[in-house]
Tab-separated table of C-alpha atoms (C1' of nucleotides) in Angstrom:
chain	number	residue	atom	x	y	z
A	796	UNK	CA	13.356	8.654	-43.895
A	797	UNK	CA	14.051	7.578	-47.707
A	798	UNK	CA	16.816	6.239	-48.463
A	799	UNK	CA	19.638	8.374	-50.594
A	800	UNK	CA	19.117	6.599	-53.911
A	801	UNK	CA	21.068	8.273	-56.356
A	802	UNK	CA	19.127	10.696	-58.369
A	803	UNK	CA	18.599	10.961	-62.091
A	804	UNK	CA	21.126	12.952	-64.156
A	805	UNK	CA	20.634	16.710	-64.092
A	806	UNK	CA	19.078	17.406	-67.281
A	807	UNK	CA	16.235	15.236	-66.563
A	808	UNK	CA	15.317	16.750	-63.070
A	809	UNK	CA	14.572	20.134	-64.675
A	810	UNK	CA	10.684	20.069	-64.555
A	811	UNK	CA	8.903	23.184	-65.944
A	812	UNK	CA	7.229	25.692	-63.636
A	813	UNK	CA	3.404	24.969	-63.395
A	814	UNK	CA	1.202	26.690	-65.765
A	815	UNK	CA	-1.165	27.749	-62.624
A	816	UNK	CA	0.318	30.978	-61.569
A	817	UNK	CA	1.640	30.624	-57.627
A	818	UNK	CA	-0.697	32.960	-56.588
A	819	UNK	CA	-3.279	30.522	-55.658
A	820	UNK	CA	-7.126	31.548	-56.938
A	821	UNK	CA	-9.443	29.834	-54.362
A	822	UNK	CA	-8.176	31.736	-50.830
A	823	UNK	CA	-9.471	32.710	-47.754
A	824	UNK	CA	-9.631	36.610	-46.663
A	825	UNK	CA	-7.301	35.981	-43.734
A	826	UNK	CA	-4.881	34.310	-45.845
A	827	UNK	CA	-2.245	36.767	-46.485
A	828	UNK	CA	-2.221	37.826	-43.494
A	829	UNK	CA	-1.284	34.973	-41.558
A	830	UNK	CA	1.329	34.277	-43.733
A	831	UNK	CA	2.593	37.645	-42.874
A	832	UNK	CA	2.359	35.952	-39.475
A	833	UNK	CA	4.518	32.848	-40.460
A	834	UNK	CA	7.444	35.067	-41.676
A	835	UNK	CA	7.610	37.407	-39.069
A	836	UNK	CA	7.533	34.501	-36.356
A	837	UNK	CA	10.349	32.914	-38.256
A	838	UNK	CA	12.402	35.995	-39.053
A	839	UNK	CA	11.860	37.120	-35.375
A	840	UNK	CA	12.927	34.337	-33.877
A	841	UNK	CA	15.998	33.651	-36.264
A	842	UNK	CA	17.492	37.331	-35.593
A	843	UNK	CA	16.646	37.652	-32.027
A	844	UNK	CA	18.289	34.088	-31.040
A	845	UNK	CA	21.395	34.849	-33.276
A	846	UNK	CA	22.969	38.055	-31.537
A	847	UNK	CA	23.692	35.515	-28.731
A	848	UNK	CA	25.763	33.039	-31.372
A	849	UNK	CA	29.176	34.643	-30.638
A	850	UNK	CA	29.136	34.666	-27.217
A	851	UNK	CA	28.084	30.563	-27.292
A	852	UNK	CA	30.701	30.571	-29.803
A	853	UNK	CA	33.661	32.029	-27.692
A	854	UNK	CA	32.862	29.419	-24.816
A	855	UNK	CA	32.487	26.163	-27.129
A	856	UNK	CA	28.856	26.154	-26.199
A	857	UNK	CA	25.493	25.820	-28.093
A	858	UNK	CA	21.807	27.224	-28.114
A	859	UNK	CA	20.850	24.181	-26.500
A	860	UNK	CA	23.186	25.364	-23.603
A	861	UNK	CA	21.342	28.844	-23.883
A	862	UNK	CA	18.187	27.738	-23.313
A	863	UNK	CA	18.653	25.616	-20.532
A	864	UNK	CA	20.607	28.211	-18.819
A	865	UNK	CA	17.965	30.097	-19.569
A	866	UNK	CA	15.497	28.129	-17.865
A	867	UNK	CA	17.089	27.379	-15.145
A	868	UNK	CA	17.923	31.225	-14.443
A	869	UNK	CA	14.086	31.709	-14.531
A	870	UNK	CA	13.111	28.580	-12.411
A	871	UNK	CA	15.787	28.065	-9.776
A	872	UNK	CA	15.231	24.939	-8.376
A	873	UNK	CA	13.507	22.989	-11.138
A	874	UNK	CA	14.115	19.885	-11.559
A	875	UNK	CA	15.011	17.422	-14.326
A	876	UNK	CA	11.664	16.765	-15.714
A	877	UNK	CA	10.607	20.346	-15.559
A	878	UNK	CA	13.411	20.770	-17.819
A	879	UNK	CA	12.718	18.215	-20.359
A	880	UNK	CA	8.643	19.057	-20.174
A	881	UNK	CA	10.313	22.920	-21.024
A	882	UNK	CA	12.439	21.920	-23.630
A	883	UNK	CA	10.546	18.657	-25.710
A	884	UNK	CA	13.564	16.967	-26.036
A	885	UNK	CA	14.626	13.674	-24.455
A	886	UNK	CA	16.647	12.497	-21.501
A	887	UNK	CA	19.552	11.809	-23.315
A	888	UNK	CA	19.899	15.160	-25.364
A	889	UNK	CA	19.105	17.266	-22.288
A	890	UNK	CA	21.971	15.269	-20.524
A	891	UNK	CA	24.464	16.099	-22.914
A	892	UNK	CA	23.366	19.752	-22.513
A	893	UNK	CA	23.481	19.680	-18.805
A	894	UNK	CA	26.476	17.963	-17.836
A	895	UNK	CA	28.510	20.208	-19.819
A	896	UNK	CA	27.013	22.492	-17.707
A	897	UNK	CA	27.545	21.330	-14.614
A	898	UNK	CA	31.175	20.057	-15.605
A	899	UNK	CA	32.079	23.753	-16.584
A	900	UNK	CA	30.852	25.107	-13.070
A	901	UNK	CA	27.552	26.960	-14.742
A	902	UNK	CA	24.640	24.802	-13.054
A	903	UNK	CA	24.717	23.585	-9.653
A	904	UNK	CA	22.374	20.725	-8.760
A	905	UNK	CA	21.009	19.735	-5.152
A	906	UNK	CA	18.823	16.918	-4.098
A	907	UNK	CA	15.371	18.108	-2.804
A	908	UNK	CA	14.447	18.535	0.311
A	909	UNK	CA	11.153	16.394	0.840
A	910	UNK	CA	11.812	13.749	-2.418
A	911	UNK	CA	15.054	13.280	-2.411
A	912	UNK	CA	15.154	11.527	-5.977
A	913	UNK	CA	14.735	14.710	-7.364
A	914	UNK	CA	17.531	16.923	-8.707
A	915	UNK	CA	16.966	20.862	-7.801
A	916	UNK	CA	19.207	22.951	-10.332
A	917	UNK	CA	20.110	26.200	-10.011
A	918	UNK	CA	22.836	28.554	-11.682
A	919	UNK	CA	25.952	28.902	-9.825
A	920	UNK	CA	27.231	32.205	-9.956
A	921	UNK	CA	29.238	32.084	-12.828
A	922	UNK	CA	25.918	30.258	-14.415
A	923	UNK	CA	23.955	33.660	-13.433
A	924	UNK	CA	26.920	35.898	-15.281
A	925	UNK	CA	26.663	33.897	-17.811
A	926	UNK	CA	23.134	34.057	-18.175
A	927	UNK	CA	22.934	37.866	-17.896
A	928	UNK	CA	25.414	38.183	-20.509
A	929	UNK	CA	23.706	36.623	-23.131
A	930	UNK	CA	20.794	38.241	-21.869
A	931	UNK	CA	22.606	41.669	-21.998
A	932	UNK	CA	23.440	40.338	-25.557
A	933	UNK	CA	19.648	40.272	-26.836
A	934	UNK	CA	18.636	43.505	-24.684
A	935	UNK	CA	18.718	46.005	-26.745
A	936	UNK	CA	17.070	44.544	-29.831
A	937	UNK	CA	14.479	43.692	-27.302
A	938	UNK	CA	14.147	47.340	-25.566
A	939	UNK	CA	13.839	49.033	-28.645
A	940	UNK	CA	11.025	46.508	-29.874
A	941	UNK	CA	9.436	47.412	-27.147
A	942	UNK	CA	9.856	51.181	-27.455
A	943	UNK	CA	8.909	50.889	-31.306
A	944	UNK	CA	5.704	49.075	-30.132
A	945	UNK	CA	4.600	50.977	-27.410
A	946	UNK	CA	2.621	49.604	-24.230
A	947	UNK	CA	-0.528	48.622	-25.707
A	948	UNK	CA	1.510	46.927	-28.742
A	949	UNK	CA	3.295	44.982	-26.217
A	950	UNK	CA	-0.093	43.859	-24.655
A	951	UNK	CA	-0.997	42.726	-27.899
A	952	UNK	CA	2.138	40.721	-28.400
A	953	UNK	CA	1.934	39.285	-25.849
A	954	UNK	CA	-1.821	37.876	-26.132
A	955	UNK	CA	-1.075	36.922	-29.347
A	956	UNK	CA	1.669	34.974	-28.503
A	957	UNK	CA	-0.041	33.816	-25.513
A	958	UNK	CA	-2.537	32.452	-27.790
A	959	UNK	CA	-0.445	30.591	-29.720
A	960	UNK	CA	1.084	28.469	-27.354
A	961	UNK	CA	-0.538	25.122	-25.885
A	962	UNK	CA	-2.621	25.313	-22.594
A	963	UNK	CA	0.235	24.004	-20.327
A	964	UNK	CA	2.741	26.734	-21.795
A	965	UNK	CA	0.432	29.330	-21.552
A	966	UNK	CA	-0.459	28.322	-17.690
A	967	UNK	CA	3.659	28.373	-16.987
A	968	UNK	CA	3.703	31.765	-18.148
A	969	UNK	CA	0.991	33.143	-15.998
A	970	UNK	CA	2.821	31.465	-13.136
A	971	UNK	CA	0.028	29.127	-12.458
A	972	UNK	CA	1.084	25.991	-13.693
A	973	UNK	CA	4.284	23.905	-12.802
A	974	UNK	CA	7.205	23.420	-15.323
A	975	UNK	CA	6.433	19.909	-15.834
A	976	UNK	CA	2.841	20.400	-17.738
A	977	UNK	CA	4.796	23.182	-20.050
B	900	UNK	CA	33.961	22.349	-28.204
B	901	UNK	CA	35.753	20.657	-25.510
B	902	UNK	CA	36.881	17.378	-25.599
B	903	UNK	CA	34.441	15.008	-23.968
B	904	UNK	CA	37.186	14.247	-20.812
B	905	UNK	CA	35.706	11.393	-18.622
B	906	UNK	CA	33.560	13.678	-15.763
B	907	UNK	CA	34.289	12.796	-11.961
B	908	UNK	CA	32.033	10.204	-9.991
B	909	UNK	CA	28.996	11.630	-9.446
B	910	UNK	CA	28.623	12.555	-5.724
B	911	UNK	CA	32.014	14.921	-6.419
B	912	UNK	CA	29.971	17.077	-9.174
B	913	UNK	CA	27.279	17.885	-6.334
B	914	UNK	CA	27.878	21.211	-5.860
B	915	UNK	CA	25.405	23.321	-3.285
B	916	UNK	CA	23.536	25.883	-4.858
B	917	UNK	CA	24.675	29.547	-4.374
B	918	UNK	CA	24.182	31.329	-1.018
B	919	UNK	CA	22.845	34.618	-3.060
B	920	UNK	CA	19.439	33.867	-3.436
B	921	UNK	CA	18.322	33.319	-7.434
B	922	UNK	CA	16.385	36.445	-7.616
B	923	UNK	CA	19.502	38.904	-8.693
B	924	UNK	CA	19.460	42.072	-6.453
B	925	UNK	CA	20.772	44.438	-9.106
B	926	UNK	CA	18.259	44.625	-11.964
B	927	UNK	CA	16.716	47.084	-14.389
B	928	UNK	CA	12.968	48.103	-14.432
B	929	UNK	CA	11.927	46.404	-17.725
B	930	UNK	CA	14.066	43.100	-16.931
B	931	UNK	CA	11.452	40.960	-15.698
B	932	UNK	CA	9.355	41.897	-18.886
B	933	UNK	CA	12.120	40.953	-21.025
B	934	UNK	CA	12.822	37.764	-19.615
B	935	UNK	CA	8.883	37.621	-20.032
B	936	UNK	CA	9.292	38.223	-24.060
B	937	UNK	CA	12.057	35.228	-24.083
B	938	UNK	CA	9.415	33.045	-23.154
B	939	UNK	CA	6.911	34.213	-25.080
B	940	UNK	CA	8.879	33.704	-28.090
B	941	UNK	CA	10.258	30.210	-27.219
B	942	UNK	CA	6.976	28.688	-26.250
B	943	UNK	CA	4.806	30.568	-29.053
B	944	UNK	CA	7.330	29.254	-31.759
B	945	UNK	CA	7.875	25.433	-30.649
B	946	UNK	CA	4.143	25.215	-30.630
B	947	UNK	CA	3.411	26.606	-33.547
B	948	UNK	CA	5.926	24.802	-35.397
B	949	UNK	CA	4.902	21.642	-33.762
B	950	UNK	CA	1.555	21.263	-35.495
B	951	UNK	CA	2.950	20.473	-38.806
B	952	UNK	CA	5.105	17.991	-37.921
B	953	UNK	CA	2.607	14.938	-37.651
B	954	UNK	CA	2.479	15.644	-41.696
B	955	UNK	CA	6.075	16.063	-42.249
B	956	UNK	CA	6.473	12.755	-40.723
B	957	UNK	CA	3.964	11.214	-42.658
B	958	UNK	CA	6.010	12.195	-45.709
B	959	UNK	CA	9.662	11.318	-44.166
B	960	UNK	CA	10.468	15.167	-44.464
B	961	UNK	CA	11.568	17.575	-41.518
B	962	UNK	CA	10.879	21.004	-40.810
B	963	UNK	CA	13.784	22.236	-43.103
B	964	UNK	CA	11.832	21.189	-46.097
B	965	UNK	CA	8.473	23.078	-44.438
B	966	UNK	CA	10.568	26.050	-44.235
B	967	UNK	CA	12.008	25.740	-47.860
B	968	UNK	CA	8.464	25.146	-49.231
B	969	UNK	CA	7.060	28.288	-47.057
B	970	UNK	CA	9.606	30.357	-48.489
B	971	UNK	CA	9.251	29.518	-51.785
B	972	UNK	CA	5.786	29.563	-51.861
B	973	UNK	CA	5.622	32.633	-50.845
B	974	UNK	CA	8.308	34.065	-53.327
B	975	UNK	CA	7.535	31.966	-56.715
B	976	UNK	CA	10.811	32.311	-58.845
B	977	UNK	CA	12.873	33.006	-56.008
B	978	UNK	CA	16.623	31.967	-56.663
B	979	UNK	CA	18.943	29.478	-54.761
B	980	UNK	CA	20.829	32.296	-53.247
B	981	UNK	CA	17.980	34.480	-52.170
B	982	UNK	CA	16.772	30.916	-50.597
B	983	UNK	CA	19.825	30.842	-48.928
B	984	UNK	CA	20.034	34.046	-47.622
B	985	UNK	CA	16.522	33.961	-46.017
B	986	UNK	CA	17.264	30.489	-43.958
B	987	UNK	CA	20.485	31.579	-42.944
B	988	UNK	CA	22.240	28.264	-43.980
B	989	UNK	CA	24.352	26.536	-45.831
B	990	UNK	CA	24.937	25.863	-49.575
B	991	UNK	CA	25.156	22.221	-48.578
B	992	UNK	CA	22.800	22.072	-45.977
B	993	UNK	CA	19.936	23.570	-48.406
B	994	UNK	CA	21.490	21.260	-51.633
B	995	UNK	CA	19.903	18.163	-49.635
B	996	UNK	CA	16.397	19.875	-48.844
B	997	UNK	CA	16.111	21.231	-51.972
B	998	UNK	CA	17.023	18.086	-54.108
B	999	UNK	CA	14.560	15.912	-51.884
B	1000	UNK	CA	11.879	18.410	-52.882
B	1001	UNK	CA	12.709	18.367	-56.565
B	1002	UNK	CA	13.191	14.784	-56.360
B	1003	UNK	CA	9.575	14.229	-55.088
B	1004	UNK	CA	8.262	16.218	-57.287
B	1005	UNK	CA	7.325	19.551	-54.455
B	1006	UNK	CA	9.640	21.975	-56.617
B	1007	UNK	CA	10.275	22.423	-59.773
B	1008	UNK	CA	13.167	24.643	-61.354
B	1009	UNK	CA	13.836	26.751	-64.624
B	1010	UNK	CA	16.678	28.722	-65.908
B	1011	UNK	CA	16.294	32.396	-65.251
B	1012	UNK	CA	15.079	34.672	-68.424
B	1013	UNK	CA	17.749	37.181	-68.524
B	1014	UNK	CA	20.695	35.369	-66.357
B	1015	UNK	CA	20.092	32.062	-67.427
B	1016	UNK	CA	22.917	31.214	-64.154
B	1017	UNK	CA	19.679	31.165	-62.440
B	1018	UNK	CA	17.733	28.691	-60.946
B	1019	UNK	CA	14.244	29.855	-60.411
B	1020	UNK	CA	12.441	28.124	-57.999
B	1021	UNK	CA	8.864	27.361	-58.060
B	1022	UNK	CA	6.360	25.036	-56.426
B	1023	UNK	CA	4.693	22.366	-58.718
B	1024	UNK	CA	1.096	21.581	-58.014
B	1025	UNK	CA	1.822	18.631	-55.787
B	1026	UNK	CA	4.015	21.420	-53.861
B	1027	UNK	CA	1.337	23.663	-53.627
B	1028	UNK	CA	-0.982	21.208	-52.082
B	1029	UNK	CA	1.356	20.079	-49.763
B	1030	UNK	CA	2.538	23.701	-48.501
B	1031	UNK	CA	-1.340	24.220	-48.513
B	1032	UNK	CA	-2.010	21.014	-46.102
B	1033	UNK	CA	0.989	22.010	-43.980
B	1034	UNK	CA	-0.351	25.528	-43.960
B	1035	UNK	CA	-4.239	24.814	-42.644
B	1036	UNK	CA	-2.609	22.377	-39.993
B	1037	UNK	CA	-1.269	25.829	-38.530
B	1038	UNK	CA	-4.257	28.125	-39.792
B	1039	UNK	CA	-6.550	27.078	-36.736
B	1040	UNK	CA	-4.383	28.061	-34.138
B	1041	UNK	CA	-2.964	31.228	-35.608
B	1042	UNK	CA	-6.308	32.417	-36.609
B	1043	UNK	CA	-7.497	32.074	-33.107
B	1044	UNK	CA	-4.476	33.795	-31.785
B	1045	UNK	CA	-5.591	36.724	-34.231
B	1046	UNK	CA	-9.277	36.812	-32.773
B	1047	UNK	CA	-7.835	36.910	-29.247
B	1048	UNK	CA	-5.602	39.822	-29.984
B	1049	UNK	CA	-8.091	41.853	-32.311
B	1050	UNK	CA	-6.897	44.164	-34.748
B	1051	UNK	CA	-5.284	46.237	-32.620
B	1052	UNK	CA	-2.970	43.670	-30.960
B	1053	UNK	CA	-2.121	42.165	-34.194
B	1054	UNK	CA	-0.632	45.660	-35.132
B	1055	UNK	CA	1.334	45.932	-32.296
B	1056	UNK	CA	2.330	42.118	-32.571
B	1057	UNK	CA	3.270	43.013	-36.190
B	1058	UNK	CA	5.327	46.037	-34.996
B	1059	UNK	CA	7.106	44.627	-32.377
B	1060	UNK	CA	8.205	41.354	-34.471
B	1061	UNK	CA	9.444	43.496	-36.935
B	1062	UNK	CA	11.860	45.726	-34.817
B	1063	UNK	CA	13.186	42.459	-33.783
B	1064	UNK	CA	14.570	41.278	-37.240
B	1065	UNK	CA	17.310	42.362	-38.919
B	1066	UNK	CA	17.016	45.137	-41.303
B	1067	UNK	CA	17.120	43.462	-44.390
B	1068	UNK	CA	14.533	40.671	-43.009
B	1069	UNK	CA	12.402	44.366	-42.075
B	1070	UNK	CA	12.581	45.305	-45.844
B	1071	UNK	CA	11.576	41.951	-47.817
B	1072	UNK	CA	8.592	41.639	-45.216
B	1073	UNK	CA	7.779	45.228	-46.241
B	1074	UNK	CA	8.137	44.427	-50.127
B	1075	UNK	CA	10.815	47.113	-50.553
B	1076	UNK	CA	13.991	44.338	-50.355
B	1077	UNK	CA	14.757	41.410	-52.262
B	1078	UNK	CA	14.890	37.795	-50.598
B	1079	UNK	CA	18.961	38.259	-51.281
B	1080	UNK	CA	19.300	40.721	-48.592
B	1081	UNK	CA	16.580	38.911	-46.204
C	806	DC	C1'	7.565	-4.868	4.588
C	807	DG	C1'	7.604	-5.770	0.084
C	808	DA	C1'	6.384	-4.587	-4.918
C	809	DA	C1'	5.582	-1.187	-8.206
C	810	DA	C1'	5.782	3.292	-9.333
C	811	DT	C1'	9.268	7.286	-10.343
C	812	DA	C1'	12.990	10.598	-10.967
C	813	DG	C1'	17.460	10.423	-12.768
C	814	DG	C1'	21.494	8.714	-15.266
C	815	DT	C1'	24.012	6.066	-18.592
C	816	DC	C1'	25.043	3.255	-22.842
C	817	DA	C1'	25.104	2.220	-27.770
C	818	DG	C1'	23.670	3.410	-31.888
C	819	DC	C1'	21.416	6.374	-35.385
C	820	DA	C1'	19.302	10.593	-38.019
C	821	DA	C1'	18.518	15.193	-39.328
C	822	DT	C1'	20.227	19.503	-39.809
C	823	DA	C1'	24.186	22.221	-39.971
C	824	DT	C1'	29.198	23.347	-40.629
C	825	DT	C1'	34.404	24.265	-43.349
C	826	DG	C1'	37.002	24.160	-47.607
C	827	DA	C1'	37.541	22.683	-51.923
C	828	DC	C1'	36.848	22.184	-56.839
C	829	DT	C1'	33.383	22.064	-61.078
C	830	DG	C1'	30.402	23.518	-64.716
C	831	DA	C1'	27.989	27.406	-66.896
C	832	DT	C1'	27.192	32.147	-68.213
C	833	DT	C1'	27.725	36.723	-67.268
C	834	DT	C1'	30.518	40.939	-67.135
C	835	DG	C1'	34.241	44.055	-67.583
D	1482	DC	C1'	39.462	37.242	-73.181
D	1483	DA	C1'	39.655	36.957	-68.046
D	1484	DA	C1'	37.123	37.591	-64.132
D	1485	DA	C1'	32.978	37.403	-61.204
D	1486	DT	C1'	28.940	35.352	-60.258
D	1487	DC	C1'	25.066	31.063	-59.671
D	1488	DA	C1'	24.713	27.236	-58.968
D	1489	DG	C1'	25.954	21.602	-57.953
D	1490	DT	C1'	28.679	18.695	-55.667
D	1491	DC	C1'	32.392	15.775	-52.434
D	1492	DA	C1'	34.469	14.620	-48.190
D	1493	DA	C1'	34.559	15.161	-43.440
D	1494	DT	C1'	32.821	16.933	-38.971
D	1495	DA	C1'	29.907	19.015	-35.525
D	1496	DT	C1'	25.597	19.411	-33.217
D	1497	DT	C1'	21.243	18.609	-31.525
D	1498	DG	C1'	17.923	15.619	-31.569
D	1499	DC	C1'	15.983	10.319	-31.760
D	1500	DT	C1'	15.056	5.271	-29.712
D	1501	DG	C1'	15.597	1.685	-26.697
D	1502	DA	C1'	17.442	-0.936	-23.065
D	1503	DC	C1'	18.991	-1.130	-18.690
D	1504	DC	C1'	20.274	0.528	-13.877
D	1505	DT	C1'	19.819	2.864	-9.075
D	1506	DA	C1'	17.783	5.820	-5.410
D	1507	DT	C1'	13.842	6.738	-3.687
D	1508	DT	C1'	8.798	7.393	-2.765
D	1509	DT	C1'	4.625	5.399	-2.527
D	1510	DC	C1'	1.285	1.996	-2.075
D	1511	DG	C1'	-1.581	-2.654	-1.512
DNA sequence: CGAAATAGGTCAGCAATATTGACTGATTTG
DNA sequence: CAAATCAGTCAATATTGCTGACCTATTTCG
């Protein structure tokens, strides 16, 4: 990143707005639609994730913890590498979150059966309860969105979202791939 | 947050997995479908946002800068408060990002016409070019997803996403509300 | 068997992005 | 003129991410 070199005095940083009006002249047909999709994705993600924040804050947890809980809940017995691949973060970032969840009794670890190097992660009953509570907070919003879209709409939603993901994640969603490749 | 009190030695933290099999016994019908939606949202957002990262890194910018560029580009003349309401971050967080963008010549500010307290934000030509470049990197992924879903699918996607957003954001999307209330 | 590869944990240090609270200045509004 | 509003800023802090290095336990392979 750039060093925080001291900026010039306020007045000097005032640049007049561009002469050309912002609506760009040469634009493809589908452009506006795609910009809209960006907006939709941003706002839906923003507002969907925020509803669980109250609960998380109560417990001194963050969204990173929620994500881990969610994916362990969805994949009982998932390995650390599997979780790393899904979350796309580093071992160290996950370690903090995972250690907190283990310490607080939400996540249990057990060595793998065949390969004893593996740590198979599962939710404890407390973990399941918490995940459930977090999910319930998002539930109504989701259910109502499903109703608004109808079965056909939901199908379209799924197709579009699937197509936006990387191949590995798509396979994971479909149940034909392992978390490690998501 | 909890203090990072030293954890017990490794062996003691190994808790046996819960007796009850993780697939919960009492679950509503639509539950699985809704869990899936969570996954879809996560992966689509993850993979859609990541494609622009290479360009951003080249320039020493982050995703926060991208978001600001996007929404200024979409709303030429937006005020600082408007941007704050959309991004749902604090003035200080935005200030860093915005100052960087102004310093580097991507964003221009001009005082409001009627109310001269306002700073109307627009993209400079360099800013428009950069935003365009970032958008283009996401374009193919998006176009292909639109094709995969078809017009009906896109419609369902939109309906569902809209329904997931807060009222203010929905109005903003529809063009019937101001950014300030998004 | 022994070497290499793999899964995982940990340490130290750092960077980006967010937070709160308090304060200032310019401008508009009542 | 006083109060409210929009914006900028400072100081301090938290969360979440990163890199690189190094360690242990275990499996795999020549």
